[in-house]
Structures are given as C-alpha cells and as structure tokens.
mmCIF file with all atom_site columns, C-alpha atoms in Angstrom:
data_model
loop_
_atom_site.group_PDB
_atom_site.id
_atom_site.type_symbol
_atom_site.label_atom_id
_atom_site.label_alt_id
_atom_site.label_comp_id
_atom_site.label_asym_id
_atom_site.label_entity_id
_atom_site.label_seq_id
_atom_site.pdbx_PDB_ins_code
_atom_site.Cartn_x
_atom_site.Cartn_y
_atom_site.Cartn_z
_atom_site.occupancy
_atom_site.B_iso_or_equiv
_atom_site.pdbx_formal_charge
_atom_site.auth_seq_id
_atom_site.auth_comp_id
_atom_site.auth_asym_id
_atom_site.auth_atom_id
_atom_site.pdbx_PDB_model_num
ATOM 1   C CA . UNK A 1 1   ? 99.698  85.226  82.016  1.00 0.00 ? 1   UNK A CA 1
ATOM 2   C CA . UNK A 1 2   ? 100.816 87.904  80.057  1.00 0.00 ? 2   UNK A CA 1
ATOM 3   C CA . UNK A 1 3   ? 98.698  87.777  76.931  1.00 0.00 ? 3   UNK A CA 1
ATOM 4   C CA . UNK A 1 4   ? 100.416 91.553  75.780  1.00 0.00 ? 4   UNK A CA 1
ATOM 5   C CA . UNK A 1 5   ? 103.627 91.449  73.540  1.00 0.00 ? 5   UNK A CA 1
ATOM 6   C CA . UNK A 1 6   ? 105.506 93.781  74.181  1.00 0.00 ? 6   UNK A CA 1
ATOM 7   C CA . UNK A 1 7   ? 108.397 94.592  71.422  1.00 0.00 ? 7   UNK A CA 1
ATOM 8   C CA . UNK A 1 8   ? 111.485 95.173  71.471  1.00 0.00 ? 8   UNK A CA 1
ATOM 9   C CA . UNK A 1 9   ? 112.564 93.927  74.682  1.00 0.00 ? 9   UNK A CA 1
ATOM 10  C CA . UNK A 1 10  ? 115.663 97.007  74.261  1.00 0.00 ? 10  UNK A CA 1
ATOM 11  C CA . UNK A 1 11  ? 116.137 99.937  72.342  1.00 0.00 ? 11  UNK A CA 1
ATOM 12  C CA . UNK A 1 12  ? 118.997 102.589 72.027  1.00 0.00 ? 12  UNK A CA 1
ATOM 13  C CA . UNK A 1 13  ? 118.441 105.556 69.764  1.00 0.00 ? 13  UNK A CA 1
ATOM 14  C CA . UNK A 1 14  ? 120.806 109.002 69.439  1.00 0.00 ? 14  UNK A CA 1
ATOM 15  C CA . UNK A 1 15  ? 119.243 112.441 71.137  1.00 0.00 ? 15  UNK A CA 1
ATOM 16  C CA . UNK A 1 16  ? 117.133 113.408 68.708  1.00 0.00 ? 16  UNK A CA 1
ATOM 17  C CA . UNK A 1 17  ? 116.475 110.262 66.784  1.00 0.00 ? 17  UNK A CA 1
ATOM 18  C CA . UNK A 1 18  ? 111.907 108.426 66.824  1.00 0.00 ? 18  UNK A CA 1
ATOM 19  C CA . UNK A 1 19  ? 111.917 105.641 69.485  1.00 0.00 ? 19  UNK A CA 1
ATOM 20  C CA . UNK A 1 20  ? 109.002 103.425 68.495  1.00 0.00 ? 20  UNK A CA 1
ATOM 21  C CA . UNK A 1 21  ? 107.826 100.710 70.422  1.00 0.00 ? 21  UNK A CA 1
ATOM 22  C CA . UNK A 1 22  ? 104.884 97.418  70.002  1.00 0.00 ? 22  UNK A CA 1
ATOM 23  C CA . UNK A 1 23  ? 102.669 95.739  71.045  1.00 0.00 ? 23  UNK A CA 1
ATOM 24  C CA . UNK A 1 24  ? 100.125 93.303  70.278  1.00 0.00 ? 24  UNK A CA 1
ATOM 25  C CA . UNK A 1 25  ? 97.619  91.458  71.592  1.00 0.00 ? 25  UNK A CA 1
ATOM 26  C CA . UNK A 1 26  ? 94.447  89.059  70.760  1.00 0.00 ? 26  UNK A CA 1
ATOM 27  C CA . UNK A 1 27  ? 92.002  89.498  73.323  1.00 0.00 ? 27  UNK A CA 1
ATOM 28  C CA . UNK A 1 28  ? 89.658  91.526  71.845  1.00 0.00 ? 28  UNK A CA 1
ATOM 29  C CA . UNK A 1 29  ? 87.768  92.781  75.004  1.00 0.00 ? 29  UNK A CA 1
ATOM 30  C CA . UNK A 1 30  ? 90.134  94.892  75.888  1.00 0.00 ? 30  UNK A CA 1
ATOM 31  C CA . UNK A 1 31  ? 88.830  98.525  75.619  1.00 0.00 ? 31  UNK A CA 1
ATOM 32  C CA . UNK A 1 32  ? 91.199  101.292 77.201  1.00 0.00 ? 32  UNK A CA 1
ATOM 33  C CA . UNK A 1 33  ? 95.720  101.045 76.372  1.00 0.00 ? 33  UNK A CA 1
ATOM 34  C CA . UNK A 1 34  ? 98.073  102.499 77.866  1.00 0.00 ? 34  UNK A CA 1
ATOM 35  C CA . UNK A 1 35  ? 102.001 103.143 78.099  1.00 0.00 ? 35  UNK A CA 1
ATOM 36  C CA . UNK A 1 36  ? 103.506 103.485 81.605  1.00 0.00 ? 36  UNK A CA 1
ATOM 37  C CA . UNK A 1 37  ? 106.956 104.945 82.284  1.00 0.00 ? 37  UNK A CA 1
ATOM 38  C CA . UNK A 1 38  ? 109.108 103.714 84.683  1.00 0.00 ? 38  UNK A CA 1
ATOM 39  C CA . UNK A 1 39  ? 112.277 104.727 86.271  1.00 0.00 ? 39  UNK A CA 1
ATOM 40  C CA . UNK A 1 40  ? 114.557 102.821 88.213  1.00 0.00 ? 40  UNK A CA 1
ATOM 41  C CA . UNK A 1 41  ? 113.320 102.120 91.723  1.00 0.00 ? 41  UNK A CA 1
ATOM 42  C CA . UNK A 1 42  ? 109.890 104.134 91.120  1.00 0.00 ? 42  UNK A CA 1
ATOM 43  C CA . UNK A 1 43  ? 106.820 102.784 90.378  1.00 0.00 ? 43  UNK A CA 1
ATOM 44  C CA . UNK A 1 44  ? 104.655 102.725 86.607  1.00 0.00 ? 44  UNK A CA 1
ATOM 45  C CA . UNK A 1 45  ? 103.209 106.407 85.618  1.00 0.00 ? 45  UNK A CA 1
ATOM 46  C CA . UNK A 1 46  ? 101.143 107.149 82.854  1.00 0.00 ? 46  UNK A CA 1
ATOM 47  C CA . UNK A 1 47  ? 102.572 108.326 80.541  1.00 0.00 ? 47  UNK A CA 1
ATOM 48  C CA . UNK A 1 48  ? 99.744  108.372 77.827  1.00 0.00 ? 48  UNK A CA 1
ATOM 49  C CA . UNK A 1 49  ? 96.163  106.130 76.773  1.00 0.00 ? 49  UNK A CA 1
ATOM 50  C CA . UNK A 1 50  ? 93.981  105.245 73.738  1.00 0.00 ? 50  UNK A CA 1
ATOM 51  C CA . UNK A 1 51  ? 90.611  103.792 73.135  1.00 0.00 ? 51  UNK A CA 1
ATOM 52  C CA . UNK A 1 52  ? 90.011  101.323 70.084  1.00 0.00 ? 52  UNK A CA 1
ATOM 53  C CA . UNK A 1 53  ? 88.025  103.671 68.929  1.00 0.00 ? 53  UNK A CA 1
ATOM 54  C CA . UNK A 1 54  ? 90.645  106.012 68.219  1.00 0.00 ? 54  UNK A CA 1
ATOM 55  C CA . UNK A 1 55  ? 93.905  105.641 64.914  1.00 0.00 ? 55  UNK A CA 1
ATOM 56  C CA . UNK A 1 56  ? 95.833  107.992 66.619  1.00 0.00 ? 56  UNK A CA 1
ATOM 57  C CA . UNK A 1 57  ? 97.092  109.291 70.120  1.00 0.00 ? 57  UNK A CA 1
ATOM 58  C CA . UNK A 1 58  ? 99.344  112.536 70.176  1.00 0.00 ? 58  UNK A CA 1
ATOM 59  C CA . UNK A 1 59  ? 100.973 113.653 73.582  1.00 0.00 ? 59  UNK A CA 1
ATOM 60  C CA . UNK A 1 60  ? 103.508 116.731 73.029  1.00 0.00 ? 60  UNK A CA 1
ATOM 61  C CA . UNK A 1 61  ? 106.405 114.099 71.978  1.00 0.00 ? 61  UNK A CA 1
ATOM 62  C CA . UNK A 1 62  ? 104.363 110.592 72.016  1.00 0.00 ? 62  UNK A CA 1
ATOM 63  C CA . UNK A 1 63  ? 102.195 109.008 69.932  1.00 0.00 ? 63  UNK A CA 1
ATOM 64  C CA . UNK A 1 64  ? 99.820  106.226 69.821  1.00 0.00 ? 64  UNK A CA 1
ATOM 65  C CA . UNK A 1 65  ? 99.268  104.424 67.046  1.00 0.00 ? 65  UNK A CA 1
ATOM 66  C CA . UNK A 1 66  ? 96.239  102.291 67.411  1.00 0.00 ? 66  UNK A CA 1
ATOM 67  C CA . UNK A 1 67  ? 95.533  99.426  64.238  1.00 0.00 ? 67  UNK A CA 1
ATOM 68  C CA . UNK A 1 68  ? 91.831  97.862  65.237  1.00 0.00 ? 68  UNK A CA 1
ATOM 69  C CA . UNK A 1 69  ? 92.578  94.781  62.244  1.00 0.00 ? 69  UNK A CA 1
ATOM 70  C CA . UNK A 1 70  ? 95.486  94.396  63.087  1.00 0.00 ? 70  UNK A CA 1
ATOM 71  C CA . UNK A 1 71  ? 95.132  93.766  67.073  1.00 0.00 ? 71  UNK A CA 1
ATOM 72  C CA . UNK A 1 72  ? 98.538  95.872  67.290  1.00 0.00 ? 72  UNK A CA 1
ATOM 73  C CA . UNK A 1 73  ? 98.944  99.632  68.486  1.00 0.00 ? 73  UNK A CA 1
ATOM 74  C CA . UNK A 1 74  ? 102.356 101.499 69.145  1.00 0.00 ? 74  UNK A CA 1
ATOM 75  C CA . UNK A 1 75  ? 104.261 104.247 70.994  1.00 0.00 ? 75  UNK A CA 1
ATOM 76  C CA . UNK A 1 76  ? 106.610 107.070 69.085  1.00 0.00 ? 76  UNK A CA 1
ATOM 77  C CA . UNK A 1 77  ? 108.786 108.760 71.032  1.00 0.00 ? 77  UNK A CA 1
ATOM 78  C CA . UNK A 1 78  ? 109.710 112.092 68.571  1.00 0.00 ? 78  UNK A CA 1
ATOM 79  C CA . UNK A 1 79  ? 113.019 113.563 70.123  1.00 0.00 ? 79  UNK A CA 1
ATOM 80  C CA . UNK A 1 80  ? 114.098 111.481 72.095  1.00 0.00 ? 80  UNK A CA 1
ATOM 81  C CA . UNK A 1 81  ? 116.270 113.267 74.849  1.00 0.00 ? 81  UNK A CA 1
ATOM 82  C CA . UNK A 1 82  ? 118.235 111.104 77.535  1.00 0.00 ? 82  UNK A CA 1
ATOM 83  C CA . UNK A 1 83  ? 115.501 112.406 80.173  1.00 0.00 ? 83  UNK A CA 1
ATOM 84  C CA . UNK A 1 84  ? 113.589 110.000 78.153  1.00 0.00 ? 84  UNK A CA 1
ATOM 85  C CA . UNK A 1 85  ? 115.739 106.205 79.525  1.00 0.00 ? 85  UNK A CA 1
ATOM 86  C CA . UNK A 1 86  ? 113.592 104.678 81.528  1.00 0.00 ? 86  UNK A CA 1
ATOM 87  C CA . UNK A 1 87  ? 111.841 101.310 80.864  1.00 0.00 ? 87  UNK A CA 1
ATOM 88  C CA . UNK A 1 88  ? 108.217 101.411 79.171  1.00 0.00 ? 88  UNK A CA 1
ATOM 89  C CA . UNK A 1 89  ? 105.599 99.060  79.222  1.00 0.00 ? 89  UNK A CA 1
ATOM 90  C CA . UNK A 1 90  ? 101.989 99.068  77.228  1.00 0.00 ? 90  UNK A CA 1
ATOM 91  C CA . UNK A 1 91  ? 99.085  97.666  78.398  1.00 0.00 ? 91  UNK A CA 1
ATOM 92  C CA . UNK A 1 92  ? 95.576  96.660  77.976  1.00 0.00 ? 92  UNK A CA 1
ATOM 93  C CA . UNK A 1 93  ? 91.922  96.547  79.904  1.00 0.00 ? 93  UNK A CA 1
ATOM 94  C CA . UNK A 1 94  ? 89.634  93.905  80.310  1.00 0.00 ? 94  UNK A CA 1
ATOM 95  C CA . UNK A 1 95  ? 87.174  94.933  82.329  1.00 0.00 ? 95  UNK A CA 1
ATOM 96  C CA . UNK A 1 96  ? 89.207  96.717  84.503  1.00 0.00 ? 96  UNK A CA 1
ATOM 97  C CA . UNK A 1 97  ? 91.901  94.022  84.595  1.00 0.00 ? 97  UNK A CA 1
ATOM 98  C CA . UNK A 1 98  ? 94.721  96.013  83.099  1.00 0.00 ? 98  UNK A CA 1
ATOM 99  C CA . UNK A 1 99  ? 97.236  92.884  81.031  1.00 0.00 ? 99  UNK A CA 1
ATOM 100 C CA . UNK A 1 100 ? 100.420 94.098  81.000  1.00 0.00 ? 100 UNK A CA 1
ATOM 101 C CA . UNK A 1 101 ? 103.555 93.170  78.665  1.00 0.00 ? 101 UNK A CA 1
ATOM 102 C CA . UNK A 1 102 ? 107.301 92.867  80.165  1.00 0.00 ? 102 UNK A CA 1
ATOM 103 C CA . UNK A 1 103 ? 108.920 95.985  78.618  1.00 0.00 ? 103 UNK A CA 1
ATOM 104 C CA . UNK A 1 104 ? 110.852 97.560  77.017  1.00 0.00 ? 104 UNK A CA 1
ATOM 105 C CA . UNK A 1 105 ? 114.350 99.585  78.261  1.00 0.00 ? 105 UNK A CA 1
ATOM 106 C CA . UNK A 1 106 ? 114.993 102.419 76.238  1.00 0.00 ? 106 UNK A CA 1
ATOM 107 C CA . UNK A 1 107 ? 118.399 104.627 76.571  1.00 0.00 ? 107 UNK A CA 1
ATOM 108 C CA . UNK A 1 108 ? 118.519 107.667 75.132  1.00 0.00 ? 108 UNK A CA 1
ATOM 109 C CA . UNK A 1 109 ? 122.402 108.316 74.100  1.00 0.00 ? 109 UNK A CA 1
ATOM 110 C CA . UNK A 1 110 ? 122.897 112.080 74.208  1.00 0.00 ? 110 UNK A CA 1
ATOM 111 C CA . UNK B 2 1   ? 97.679  115.266 96.516  1.00 0.00 ? 1   UNK B CA 1
ATOM 112 C CA . UNK B 2 2   ? 99.996  112.887 97.776  1.00 0.00 ? 2   UNK B CA 1
ATOM 113 C CA . UNK B 2 3   ? 100.474 109.761 95.807  1.00 0.00 ? 3   UNK B CA 1
ATOM 114 C CA . UNK B 2 4   ? 99.924  105.705 96.867  1.00 0.00 ? 4   UNK B CA 1
ATOM 115 C CA . UNK B 2 5   ? 102.144 105.203 99.950  1.00 0.00 ? 5   UNK B CA 1
ATOM 116 C CA . UNK B 2 6   ? 103.902 101.577 100.344 1.00 0.00 ? 6   UNK B CA 1
ATOM 117 C CA . UNK B 2 7   ? 106.204 100.330 103.434 1.00 0.00 ? 7   UNK B CA 1
ATOM 118 C CA . UNK B 2 8   ? 108.831 99.381  103.262 1.00 0.00 ? 8   UNK B CA 1
ATOM 119 C CA . UNK B 2 9   ? 110.780 99.849  100.821 1.00 0.00 ? 9   UNK B CA 1
ATOM 120 C CA . UNK B 2 10  ? 113.041 97.861  100.982 1.00 0.00 ? 10  UNK B CA 1
ATOM 121 C CA . UNK B 2 11  ? 112.417 94.189  102.679 1.00 0.00 ? 11  UNK B CA 1
ATOM 122 C CA . UNK B 2 12  ? 115.707 91.552  103.162 1.00 0.00 ? 12  UNK B CA 1
ATOM 123 C CA . UNK B 2 13  ? 114.232 87.988  104.822 1.00 0.00 ? 13  UNK B CA 1
ATOM 124 C CA . UNK B 2 14  ? 115.229 84.372  105.054 1.00 0.00 ? 14  UNK B CA 1
ATOM 125 C CA . UNK B 2 15  ? 112.805 81.735  103.470 1.00 0.00 ? 15  UNK B CA 1
ATOM 126 C CA . UNK B 2 16  ? 109.751 80.328  105.807 1.00 0.00 ? 16  UNK B CA 1
ATOM 127 C CA . UNK B 2 17  ? 109.177 83.406  107.068 1.00 0.00 ? 17  UNK B CA 1
ATOM 128 C CA . UNK B 2 18  ? 106.719 85.680  107.741 1.00 0.00 ? 18  UNK B CA 1
ATOM 129 C CA . UNK B 2 19  ? 106.184 89.352  105.525 1.00 0.00 ? 19  UNK B CA 1
ATOM 130 C CA . UNK B 2 20  ? 104.117 91.982  105.520 1.00 0.00 ? 20  UNK B CA 1
ATOM 131 C CA . UNK B 2 21  ? 104.194 94.999  103.487 1.00 0.00 ? 21  UNK B CA 1
ATOM 132 C CA . UNK B 2 22  ? 101.333 98.048  103.425 1.00 0.00 ? 22  UNK B CA 1
ATOM 133 C CA . UNK B 2 23  ? 99.406  100.190 101.018 1.00 0.00 ? 23  UNK B CA 1
ATOM 134 C CA . UNK B 2 24  ? 97.859  103.734 101.580 1.00 0.00 ? 24  UNK B CA 1
ATOM 135 C CA . UNK B 2 25  ? 95.635  104.543 97.900  1.00 0.00 ? 25  UNK B CA 1
ATOM 136 C CA . UNK B 2 26  ? 94.888  108.339 96.462  1.00 0.00 ? 26  UNK B CA 1
ATOM 137 C CA . UNK B 2 27  ? 91.988  109.388 98.715  1.00 0.00 ? 27  UNK B CA 1
ATOM 138 C CA . UNK B 2 28  ? 88.722  108.699 97.559  1.00 0.00 ? 28  UNK B CA 1
ATOM 139 C CA . UNK B 2 29  ? 90.116  106.015 94.541  1.00 0.00 ? 29  UNK B CA 1
ATOM 140 C CA . UNK B 2 30  ? 88.000  102.763 95.937  1.00 0.00 ? 30  UNK B CA 1
ATOM 141 C CA . UNK B 2 31  ? 89.995  100.849 93.360  1.00 0.00 ? 31  UNK B CA 1
ATOM 142 C CA . UNK B 2 32  ? 93.579  99.320  94.745  1.00 0.00 ? 32  UNK B CA 1
ATOM 143 C CA . UNK B 2 33  ? 95.525  96.190  93.227  1.00 0.00 ? 33  UNK B CA 1
ATOM 144 C CA . UNK B 2 34  ? 98.360  94.256  94.385  1.00 0.00 ? 34  UNK B CA 1
ATOM 145 C CA . UNK B 2 35  ? 101.030 93.396  92.032  1.00 0.00 ? 35  UNK B CA 1
ATOM 146 C CA . UNK B 2 36  ? 104.207 91.685  91.389  1.00 0.00 ? 36  UNK B CA 1
ATOM 147 C CA . UNK B 2 37  ? 106.690 92.837  89.236  1.00 0.00 ? 37  UNK B CA 1
ATOM 148 C CA . UNK B 2 38  ? 109.504 90.720  88.164  1.00 0.00 ? 38  UNK B CA 1
ATOM 149 C CA . UNK B 2 39  ? 112.886 91.058  87.081  1.00 0.00 ? 39  UNK B CA 1
ATOM 150 C CA . UNK B 2 40  ? 112.883 92.059  84.011  1.00 0.00 ? 40  UNK B CA 1
ATOM 151 C CA . UNK B 2 41  ? 108.512 91.367  83.291  1.00 0.00 ? 41  UNK B CA 1
ATOM 152 C CA . UNK B 2 42  ? 105.632 93.963  83.167  1.00 0.00 ? 42  UNK B CA 1
ATOM 153 C CA . UNK B 2 43  ? 103.765 93.856  86.211  1.00 0.00 ? 43  UNK B CA 1
ATOM 154 C CA . UNK B 2 44  ? 101.354 91.160  87.427  1.00 0.00 ? 44  UNK B CA 1
ATOM 155 C CA . UNK B 2 45  ? 98.015  91.794  89.078  1.00 0.00 ? 45  UNK B CA 1
ATOM 156 C CA . UNK B 2 46  ? 97.507  89.574  92.190  1.00 0.00 ? 46  UNK B CA 1
ATOM 157 C CA . UNK B 2 47  ? 94.376  90.947  93.733  1.00 0.00 ? 47  UNK B CA 1
ATOM 158 C CA . UNK B 2 48  ? 91.785  93.452  92.812  1.00 0.00 ? 48  UNK B CA 1
ATOM 159 C CA . UNK B 2 49  ? 89.393  95.612  95.698  1.00 0.00 ? 49  UNK B CA 1
ATOM 160 C CA . UNK B 2 50  ? 86.983  97.309  95.047  1.00 0.00 ? 50  UNK B CA 1
ATOM 161 C CA . UNK B 2 51  ? 86.644  99.460  98.311  1.00 0.00 ? 51  UNK B CA 1
ATOM 162 C CA . UNK B 2 52  ? 87.357  96.681  100.747 1.00 0.00 ? 52  UNK B CA 1
ATOM 163 C CA . UNK B 2 53  ? 85.735  93.415  98.739  1.00 0.00 ? 53  UNK B CA 1
ATOM 164 C CA . UNK B 2 54  ? 88.379  90.948  96.818  1.00 0.00 ? 54  UNK B CA 1
ATOM 165 C CA . UNK B 2 55  ? 86.373  91.371  93.435  1.00 0.00 ? 55  UNK B CA 1
ATOM 166 C CA . UNK B 2 56  ? 89.913  89.113  91.444  1.00 0.00 ? 56  UNK B CA 1
ATOM 167 C CA . UNK B 2 57  ? 92.156  87.268  93.248  1.00 0.00 ? 57  UNK B CA 1
ATOM 168 C CA . UNK B 2 58  ? 92.577  84.444  90.526  1.00 0.00 ? 58  UNK B CA 1
ATOM 169 C CA . UNK B 2 59  ? 96.107  84.957  90.286  1.00 0.00 ? 59  UNK B CA 1
ATOM 170 C CA . UNK B 2 60  ? 97.161  85.712  94.630  1.00 0.00 ? 60  UNK B CA 1
ATOM 171 C CA . UNK B 2 61  ? 98.764  82.481  95.588  1.00 0.00 ? 61  UNK B CA 1
ATOM 172 C CA . UNK B 2 62  ? 96.395  81.335  98.306  1.00 0.00 ? 62  UNK B CA 1
ATOM 173 C CA . UNK B 2 63  ? 98.217  79.156  100.385 1.00 0.00 ? 63  UNK B CA 1
ATOM 174 C CA . UNK B 2 64  ? 100.969 81.455  101.102 1.00 0.00 ? 64  UNK B CA 1
ATOM 175 C CA . UNK B 2 65  ? 99.118  84.989  100.174 1.00 0.00 ? 65  UNK B CA 1
ATOM 176 C CA . UNK B 2 66  ? 96.673  86.199  102.348 1.00 0.00 ? 66  UNK B CA 1
ATOM 177 C CA . UNK B 2 67  ? 95.458  90.543  102.063 1.00 0.00 ? 67  UNK B CA 1
ATOM 178 C CA . UNK B 2 68  ? 92.898  92.394  103.438 1.00 0.00 ? 68  UNK B CA 1
ATOM 179 C CA . UNK B 2 69  ? 91.599  96.090  103.209 1.00 0.00 ? 69  UNK B CA 1
ATOM 180 C CA . UNK B 2 70  ? 90.070  96.577  106.599 1.00 0.00 ? 70  UNK B CA 1
ATOM 181 C CA . UNK B 2 71  ? 87.891  99.566  106.164 1.00 0.00 ? 71  UNK B CA 1
ATOM 182 C CA . UNK B 2 72  ? 87.846  99.543  102.444 1.00 0.00 ? 72  UNK B CA 1
ATOM 183 C CA . UNK B 2 73  ? 91.476  102.510 102.647 1.00 0.00 ? 73  UNK B CA 1
ATOM 184 C CA . UNK B 2 74  ? 94.462  100.804 103.568 1.00 0.00 ? 74  UNK B CA 1
ATOM 185 C CA . UNK B 2 75  ? 95.113  97.432  102.576 1.00 0.00 ? 75  UNK B CA 1
ATOM 186 C CA . UNK B 2 76  ? 98.100  94.266  103.826 1.00 0.00 ? 76  UNK B CA 1
ATOM 187 C CA . UNK B 2 77  ? 99.346  91.974  101.839 1.00 0.00 ? 77  UNK B CA 1
ATOM 188 C CA . UNK B 2 78  ? 101.093 89.199  103.529 1.00 0.00 ? 78  UNK B CA 1
ATOM 189 C CA . UNK B 2 79  ? 103.601 85.750  103.101 1.00 0.00 ? 79  UNK B CA 1
ATOM 190 C CA . UNK B 2 80  ? 103.561 83.055  104.951 1.00 0.00 ? 80  UNK B CA 1
ATOM 191 C CA . UNK B 2 81  ? 105.863 81.432  104.524 1.00 0.00 ? 81  UNK B CA 1
ATOM 192 C CA . UNK B 2 82  ? 108.189 82.796  102.150 1.00 0.00 ? 82  UNK B CA 1
ATOM 193 C CA . UNK B 2 83  ? 109.935 80.820  99.261  1.00 0.00 ? 83  UNK B CA 1
ATOM 194 C CA . UNK B 2 84  ? 112.782 81.634  97.532  1.00 0.00 ? 84  UNK B CA 1
ATOM 195 C CA . UNK B 2 85  ? 110.615 82.736  93.949  1.00 0.00 ? 85  UNK B CA 1
ATOM 196 C CA . UNK B 2 86  ? 108.888 84.867  96.419  1.00 0.00 ? 86  UNK B CA 1
ATOM 197 C CA . UNK B 2 87  ? 111.387 88.007  95.449  1.00 0.00 ? 87  UNK B CA 1
ATOM 198 C CA . UNK B 2 88  ? 109.819 90.448  93.513  1.00 0.00 ? 88  UNK B CA 1
ATOM 199 C CA . UNK B 2 89  ? 108.608 94.547  93.197  1.00 0.00 ? 89  UNK B CA 1
ATOM 200 C CA . UNK B 2 90  ? 105.492 94.032  95.019  1.00 0.00 ? 90  UNK B CA 1
ATOM 201 C CA . UNK B 2 91  ? 103.248 97.250  93.632  1.00 0.00 ? 91  UNK B CA 1
ATOM 202 C CA . UNK B 2 92  ? 100.539 98.313  95.219  1.00 0.00 ? 92  UNK B CA 1
ATOM 203 C CA . UNK B 2 93  ? 98.504  101.099 92.853  1.00 0.00 ? 93  UNK B CA 1
ATOM 204 C CA . UNK B 2 94  ? 94.713  102.300 92.977  1.00 0.00 ? 94  UNK B CA 1
ATOM 205 C CA . UNK B 2 95  ? 92.379  104.081 90.475  1.00 0.00 ? 95  UNK B CA 1
ATOM 206 C CA . UNK B 2 96  ? 88.672  105.470 90.631  1.00 0.00 ? 96  UNK B CA 1
ATOM 207 C CA . UNK B 2 97  ? 86.291  103.039 88.644  1.00 0.00 ? 97  UNK B CA 1
ATOM 208 C CA . UNK B 2 98  ? 87.423  102.135 85.699  1.00 0.00 ? 98  UNK B CA 1
ATOM 209 C CA . UNK B 2 99  ? 89.790  104.943 85.590  1.00 0.00 ? 99  UNK B CA 1
ATOM 210 C CA . UNK B 2 100 ? 93.875  105.874 85.572  1.00 0.00 ? 100 UNK B CA 1
ATOM 211 C CA . UNK B 2 101 ? 96.165  103.428 88.004  1.00 0.00 ? 101 UNK B CA 1
ATOM 212 C CA . UNK B 2 102 ? 98.082  105.201 89.507  1.00 0.00 ? 102 UNK B CA 1
ATOM 213 C CA . UNK B 2 103 ? 100.801 102.915 91.430  1.00 0.00 ? 103 UNK B CA 1
ATOM 214 C CA . UNK B 2 104 ? 103.288 103.293 94.352  1.00 0.00 ? 104 UNK B CA 1
ATOM 215 C CA . UNK B 2 105 ? 107.178 103.322 94.060  1.00 0.00 ? 105 UNK B CA 1
ATOM 216 C CA . UNK B 2 106 ? 106.712 99.528  95.499  1.00 0.00 ? 106 UNK B CA 1
ATOM 217 C CA . UNK B 2 107 ? 108.416 97.461  98.041  1.00 0.00 ? 107 UNK B CA 1
ATOM 218 C CA . UNK B 2 108 ? 111.561 95.048  96.544  1.00 0.00 ? 108 UNK B CA 1
ATOM 219 C CA . UNK B 2 109 ? 111.044 91.575  98.618  1.00 0.00 ? 109 UNK B CA 1
ATOM 220 C CA . UNK B 2 110 ? 114.609 89.837  98.277  1.00 0.00 ? 110 UNK B CA 1
ATOM 221 C CA . UNK B 2 111 ? 114.103 86.018  99.883  1.00 0.00 ? 111 UNK B CA 1
ATOM 222 C CA . UNK B 2 112 ? 117.271 84.709  100.854 1.00 0.00 ? 112 UNK B CA 1
#
C-alpha cells in the first residue's frame, strides 16, 4: 500500500548538525506533502507541510525542499537538537487519502 | 482545545477473542480516520469517515474488522476474532475537510 518511499531508515546526527530525510513518490495526483514527527507512545504530529506549487518552505529550523519534476521531497532539520530525536514520517495526499512513508528514526547525540 | 481521544491505550488479548477501540475526534472535525501502524512502519489507512458515512473502507479487512461512527462524532473499531497478525498500534485521526490530520495517541494491541 505504501506509495511513498522514505530514506534513510535511521539517522544519527551530532547536536548542531543538519539532519536530512528524503522521500520519493510516483503518483502525480498527490497535492499535499506533510511531514509528521512521532515520539514513542504518541501519535504522529504535523511538523511542516508543502504544496507542489512551491519548491521550498521553511519554518524555524525545519525546511522542506520539493522537486516536482523528480517527484522527490526532503526534510532538513538545521541545528539538530537532542529533543528532535523522534521518528519522522513523510506523507503525500491524494483526494484526502494520505499515504505515509515507512519512517526515519532520528537520533541526535549531545 | 482537547485533542483526539482514544481508549484504551493498551490492550492485551488472546487470539480469537474480540476487541474494540474507541475514538472521540476533535470537536467540529467531520472527517475521521482509523489507521493501523505496524512496528517500524508508517500508518496505513483502514477506513475514512465523512460525518457518519464510510467513504473509503477499501483497506479494511471486512471479514473480521468492522467500524461505526454513529451520529457522526465518536467512532468504534472492532476486530472479531483477533489474529496474531493484528498486533499493532491503532491510530485514530480527525480533520476538517482537506485540512491537517490530527492524530490521537493510539491503542497498542497485543494478540497472544
């Protein structure tokens, strides 16, 4: 069922470094691309989202880069902090049908 | 504003037993979703409601799973009988039409 491919599966970054997570999709009908953050024992929470008419969106330390022609998008976390350690999911929506990637477990070492 | 409420948070049952999960969405959200999240995976949609109508249940294993959303507010997801492979976290989410999905904390089901 997963139509969104996410990589890497896990990522270890030093505090202050840049975390980069990538996603790729095939369905050109997707019109909304959110990223969710999930802490253990919690449900996913929306972090940042982008629509395909924009190539980049920045909110604080979090940036989405979107490449429509390549059908790829990525999440960049600048100045990564230990509190950012969580699992991140990219997703893509087609007509209210949200498809999630498999997730990336991020560990930020102090 | 209260978030999506789910209960129970944890449930352990033996295979072939029935189980039910309850979800109360954010007030005013007319769209409600049930997802299953297997360990190490992203959520996968089971069923989506627009008000009280199930508009997408194509991924719901209808031989053993059922859901209802009476009065278009809270919802119940049932499994009967449960199988070992049903062990997962069951997430409920709600949204205004074509808006952000807000997830509850989920129910972790263990089938022994």
